Coordinates of N, CA and C in Angstrom, one line a residue:
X1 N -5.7 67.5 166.8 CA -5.1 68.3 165.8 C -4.3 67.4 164.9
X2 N -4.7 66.8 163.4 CA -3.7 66.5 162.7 C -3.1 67.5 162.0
X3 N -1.8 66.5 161.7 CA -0.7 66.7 161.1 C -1.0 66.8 159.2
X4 N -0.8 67.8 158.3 CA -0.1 66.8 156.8 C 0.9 67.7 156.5
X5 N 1.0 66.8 155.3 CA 2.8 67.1 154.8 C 2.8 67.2 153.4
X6 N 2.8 68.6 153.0 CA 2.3 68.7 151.4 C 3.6 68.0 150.6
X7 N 2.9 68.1 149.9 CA 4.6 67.2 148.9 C 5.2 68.2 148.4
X8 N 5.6 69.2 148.9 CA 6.3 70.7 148.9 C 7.6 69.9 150.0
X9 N 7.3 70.0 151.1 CA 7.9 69.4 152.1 C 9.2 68.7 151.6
X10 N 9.5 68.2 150.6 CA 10.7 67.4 149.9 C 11.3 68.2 149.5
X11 N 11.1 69.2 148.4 CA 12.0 70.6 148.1 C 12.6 71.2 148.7
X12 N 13.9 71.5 148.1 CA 14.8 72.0 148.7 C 14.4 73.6 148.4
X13 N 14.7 74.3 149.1 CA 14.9 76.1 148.5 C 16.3 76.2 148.1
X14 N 16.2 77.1 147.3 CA 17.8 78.0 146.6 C 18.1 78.9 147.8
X15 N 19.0 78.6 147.6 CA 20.0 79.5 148.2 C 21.4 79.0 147.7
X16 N 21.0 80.4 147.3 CA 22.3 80.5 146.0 C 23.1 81.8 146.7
X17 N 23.7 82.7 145.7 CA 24.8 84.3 146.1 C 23.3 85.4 147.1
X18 N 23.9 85.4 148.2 CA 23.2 86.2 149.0 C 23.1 87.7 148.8
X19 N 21.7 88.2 149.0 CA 21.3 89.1 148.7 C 20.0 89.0 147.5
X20 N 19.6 88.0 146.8 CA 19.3 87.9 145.3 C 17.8 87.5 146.3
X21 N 16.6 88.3 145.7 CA 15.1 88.1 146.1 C 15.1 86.5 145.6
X22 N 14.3 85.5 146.5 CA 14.3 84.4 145.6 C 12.2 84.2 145.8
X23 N 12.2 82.9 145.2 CA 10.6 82.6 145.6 C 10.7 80.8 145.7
X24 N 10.0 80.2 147.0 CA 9.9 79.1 147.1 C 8.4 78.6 146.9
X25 N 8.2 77.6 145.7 CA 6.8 77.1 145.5 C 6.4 75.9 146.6
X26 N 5.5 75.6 147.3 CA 5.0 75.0 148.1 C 3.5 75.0 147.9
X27 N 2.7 73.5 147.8 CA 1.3 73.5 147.5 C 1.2 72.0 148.0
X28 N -0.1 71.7 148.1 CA -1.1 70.9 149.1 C -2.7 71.0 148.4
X29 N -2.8 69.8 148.2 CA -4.6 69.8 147.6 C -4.9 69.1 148.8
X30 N -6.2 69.9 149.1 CA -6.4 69.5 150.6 C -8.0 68.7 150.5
X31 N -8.5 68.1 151.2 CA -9.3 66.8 151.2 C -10.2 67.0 152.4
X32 N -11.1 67.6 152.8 CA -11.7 67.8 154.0 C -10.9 68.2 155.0
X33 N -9.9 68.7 155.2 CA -8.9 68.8 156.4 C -9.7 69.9 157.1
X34 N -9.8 69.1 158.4 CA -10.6 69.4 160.0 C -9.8 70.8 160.1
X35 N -10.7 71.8 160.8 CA -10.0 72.7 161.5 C -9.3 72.5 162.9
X36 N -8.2 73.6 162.7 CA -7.2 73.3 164.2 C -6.1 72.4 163.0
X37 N -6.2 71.7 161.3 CA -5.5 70.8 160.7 C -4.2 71.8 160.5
X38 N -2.7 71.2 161.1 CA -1.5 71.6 160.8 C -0.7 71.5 159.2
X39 N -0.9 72.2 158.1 CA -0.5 71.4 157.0 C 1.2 72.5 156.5
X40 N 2.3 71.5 157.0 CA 3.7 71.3 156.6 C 3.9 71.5 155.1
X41 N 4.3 73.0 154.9 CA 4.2 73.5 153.6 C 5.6 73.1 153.0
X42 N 6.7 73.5 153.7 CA 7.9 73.9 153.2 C 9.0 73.8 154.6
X43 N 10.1 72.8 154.2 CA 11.5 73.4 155.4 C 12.2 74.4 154.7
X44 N 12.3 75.2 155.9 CA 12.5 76.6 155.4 C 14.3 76.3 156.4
X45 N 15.7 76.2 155.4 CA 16.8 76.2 156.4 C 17.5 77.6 157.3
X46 N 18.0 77.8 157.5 CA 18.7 78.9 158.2 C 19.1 79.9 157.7
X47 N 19.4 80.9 158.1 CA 20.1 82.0 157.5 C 18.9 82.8 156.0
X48 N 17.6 82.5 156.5 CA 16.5 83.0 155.3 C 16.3 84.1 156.3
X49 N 15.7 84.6 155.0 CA 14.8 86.0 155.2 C 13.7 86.3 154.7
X50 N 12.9 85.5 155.9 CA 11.5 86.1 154.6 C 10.4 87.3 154.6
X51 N 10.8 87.8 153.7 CA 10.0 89.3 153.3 C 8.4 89.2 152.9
X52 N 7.8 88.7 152.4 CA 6.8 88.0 152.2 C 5.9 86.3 151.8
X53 N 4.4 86.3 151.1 CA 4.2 85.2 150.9 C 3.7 85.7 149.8
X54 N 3.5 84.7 148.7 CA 2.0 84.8 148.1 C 1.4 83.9 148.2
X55 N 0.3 83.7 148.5 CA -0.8 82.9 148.9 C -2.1 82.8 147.2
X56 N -1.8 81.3 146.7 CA -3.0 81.0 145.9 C -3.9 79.7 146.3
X57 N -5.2 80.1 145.8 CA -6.2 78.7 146.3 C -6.9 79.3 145.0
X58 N -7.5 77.9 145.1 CA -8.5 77.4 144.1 C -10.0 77.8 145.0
X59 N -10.1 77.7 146.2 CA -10.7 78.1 147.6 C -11.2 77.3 147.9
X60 N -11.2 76.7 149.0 CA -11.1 76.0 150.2 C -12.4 75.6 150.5
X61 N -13.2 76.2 150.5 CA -14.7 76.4 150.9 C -15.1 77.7 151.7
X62 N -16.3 77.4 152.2 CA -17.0 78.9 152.8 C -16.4 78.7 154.2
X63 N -16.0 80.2 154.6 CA -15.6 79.9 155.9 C -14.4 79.4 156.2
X64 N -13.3 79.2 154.9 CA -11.9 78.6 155.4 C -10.9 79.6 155.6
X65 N -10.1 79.3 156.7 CA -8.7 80.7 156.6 C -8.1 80.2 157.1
X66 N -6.9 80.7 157.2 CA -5.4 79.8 157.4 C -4.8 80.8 158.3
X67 N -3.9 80.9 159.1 CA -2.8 81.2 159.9 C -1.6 80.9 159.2
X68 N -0.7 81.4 159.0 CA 0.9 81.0 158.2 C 1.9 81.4 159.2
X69 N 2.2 80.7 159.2 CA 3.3 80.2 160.4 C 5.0 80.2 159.7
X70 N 5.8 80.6 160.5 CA 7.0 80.6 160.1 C 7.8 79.4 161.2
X71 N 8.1 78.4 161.8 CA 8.3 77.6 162.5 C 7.2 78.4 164.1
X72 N 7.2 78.8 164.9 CA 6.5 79.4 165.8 C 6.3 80.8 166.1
X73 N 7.0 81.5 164.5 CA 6.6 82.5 164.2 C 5.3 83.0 163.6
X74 N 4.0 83.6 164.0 CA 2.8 84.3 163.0 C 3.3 85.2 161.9
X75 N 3.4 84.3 160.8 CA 3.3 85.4 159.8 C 2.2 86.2 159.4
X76 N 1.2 85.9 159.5 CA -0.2 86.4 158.8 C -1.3 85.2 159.6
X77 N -2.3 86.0 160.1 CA -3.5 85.7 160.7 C -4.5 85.3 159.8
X78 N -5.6 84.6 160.1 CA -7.2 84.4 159.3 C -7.4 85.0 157.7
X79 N -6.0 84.3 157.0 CA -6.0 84.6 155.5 C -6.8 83.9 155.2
X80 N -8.2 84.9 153.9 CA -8.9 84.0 153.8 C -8.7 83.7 152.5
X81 N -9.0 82.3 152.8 CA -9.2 81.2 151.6 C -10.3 80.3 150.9
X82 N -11.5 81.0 151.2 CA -12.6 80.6 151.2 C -13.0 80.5 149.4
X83 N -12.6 81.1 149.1 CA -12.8 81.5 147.4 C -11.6 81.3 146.9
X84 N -11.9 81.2 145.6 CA -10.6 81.4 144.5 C -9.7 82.4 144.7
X85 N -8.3 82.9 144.6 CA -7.8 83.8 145.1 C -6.3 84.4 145.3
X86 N -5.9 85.1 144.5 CA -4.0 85.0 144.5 C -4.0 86.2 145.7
X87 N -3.2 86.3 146.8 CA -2.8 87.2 147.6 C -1.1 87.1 147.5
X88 N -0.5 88.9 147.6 CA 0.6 89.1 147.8 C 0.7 89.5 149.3
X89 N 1.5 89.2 150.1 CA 1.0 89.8 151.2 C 2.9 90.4 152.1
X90 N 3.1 91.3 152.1 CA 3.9 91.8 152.7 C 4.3 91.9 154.0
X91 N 5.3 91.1 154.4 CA 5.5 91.0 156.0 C 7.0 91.8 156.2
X92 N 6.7 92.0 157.5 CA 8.1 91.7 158.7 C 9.3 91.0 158.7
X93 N 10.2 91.3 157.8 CA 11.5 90.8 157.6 C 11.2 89.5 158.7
X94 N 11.4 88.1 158.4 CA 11.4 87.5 159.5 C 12.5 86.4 159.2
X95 N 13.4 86.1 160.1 CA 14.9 85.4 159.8 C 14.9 84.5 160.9
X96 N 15.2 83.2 159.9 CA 15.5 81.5 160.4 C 16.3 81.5 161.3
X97 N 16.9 81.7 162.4 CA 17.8 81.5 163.2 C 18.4 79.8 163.6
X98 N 17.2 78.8 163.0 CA 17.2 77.6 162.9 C 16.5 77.4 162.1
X99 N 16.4 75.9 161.8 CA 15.6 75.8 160.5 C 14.2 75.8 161.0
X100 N 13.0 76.1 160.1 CA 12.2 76.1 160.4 C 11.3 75.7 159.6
X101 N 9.6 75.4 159.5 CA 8.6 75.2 159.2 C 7.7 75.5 158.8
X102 N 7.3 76.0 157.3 CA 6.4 77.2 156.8 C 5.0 76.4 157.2
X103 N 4.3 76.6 157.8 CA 2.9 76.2 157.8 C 1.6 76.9 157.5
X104 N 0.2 75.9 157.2 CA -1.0 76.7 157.6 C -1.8 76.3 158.6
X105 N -2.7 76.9 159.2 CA -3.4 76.1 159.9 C -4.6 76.5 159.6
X106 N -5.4 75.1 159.3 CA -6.9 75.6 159.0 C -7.8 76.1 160.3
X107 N -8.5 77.0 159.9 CA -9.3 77.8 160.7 C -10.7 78.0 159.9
X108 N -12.0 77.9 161.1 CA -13.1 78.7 160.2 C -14.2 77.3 159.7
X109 N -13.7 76.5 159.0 CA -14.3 75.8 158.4 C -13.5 74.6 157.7
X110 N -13.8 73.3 157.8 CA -12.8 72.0 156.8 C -12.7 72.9 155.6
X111 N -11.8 71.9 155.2 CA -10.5 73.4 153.6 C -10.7 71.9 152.3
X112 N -11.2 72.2 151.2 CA -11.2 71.6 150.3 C -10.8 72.0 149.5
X113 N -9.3 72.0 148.6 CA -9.0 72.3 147.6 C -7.5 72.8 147.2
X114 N -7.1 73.7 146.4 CA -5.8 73.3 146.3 C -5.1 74.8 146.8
X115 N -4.3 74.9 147.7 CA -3.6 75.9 148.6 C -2.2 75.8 148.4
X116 N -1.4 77.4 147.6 CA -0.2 77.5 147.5 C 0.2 78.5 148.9
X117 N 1.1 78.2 149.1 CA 1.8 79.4 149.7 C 3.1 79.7 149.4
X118 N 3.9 80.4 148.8 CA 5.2 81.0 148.4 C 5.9 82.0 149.1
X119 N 6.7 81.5 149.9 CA 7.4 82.7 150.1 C 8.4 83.2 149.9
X120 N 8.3 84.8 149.5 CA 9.9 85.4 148.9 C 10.6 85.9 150.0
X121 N 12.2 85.4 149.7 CA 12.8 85.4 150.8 C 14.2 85.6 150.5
X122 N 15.1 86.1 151.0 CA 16.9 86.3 150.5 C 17.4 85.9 151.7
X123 N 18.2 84.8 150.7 CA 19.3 83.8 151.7 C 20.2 84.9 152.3
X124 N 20.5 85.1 153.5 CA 21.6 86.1 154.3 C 22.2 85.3 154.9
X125 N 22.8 84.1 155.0 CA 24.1 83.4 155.8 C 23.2 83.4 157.1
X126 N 24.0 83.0 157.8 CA 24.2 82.9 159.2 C 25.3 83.3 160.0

């Protein structure tokens, strides 16, 4: 299983006056990446909330889907990304108790192309 590390990975998130919906951009042009590929979207620090993602590609190819991961949290299963494609997708309040690691993992088929994932989220302290 490799590893990448989108150049999202450097960005910081806001967290600014708590309570305020925010949105974190994180993206990766992806290059043949093997399925079972881990790709390191975003450090996500503590005291977040995240309420959902949005999910854009340019599509991946036939057959690509992703897993979104919240450090070893499932956020969302076999999102497909096979096609061009903006998804909003509404989750499960889910809160950093440490810092954690927005990920995808390819599934289905190698992923060619350019894959955002955003997630909106409200800084709540710790």
């Amino acid at each position: 299983m490799a590893t990448i590390k989108a150049p999202s990975m450097h960005n910081r998130m806001y967290v600014g006056a708590q309570g305020n919906l925010s949105m974190a951009f994180a993206a990766v042009t992806l290059k043949a990446a093997a399925v079972a590929t881990v790709v390191e979207m975003l450090d996500v620090p503590i005291g977040i909330s995240v309420t959902g993602v949005r999910v854009n590609t340019s599509g991946l190819g036939a057959g690509a889907k992703v897993d979104i991961k919240l450090g070893e949290t499932l956020l969302e299963a076999n999102v497909d990304v096979s096609a061009a494609a903006s998804l909003s997708i509404a989750l499960p309040t889910t809160y950093t108790e440490e810092k954690a690691v927005l990920t995808a993992t390819i599934k289905g088929a190698a992923a060619t192309g350019k894959l955002e994932i955003n997630p909106e989220y409200v800084a709540t302290g710790y």
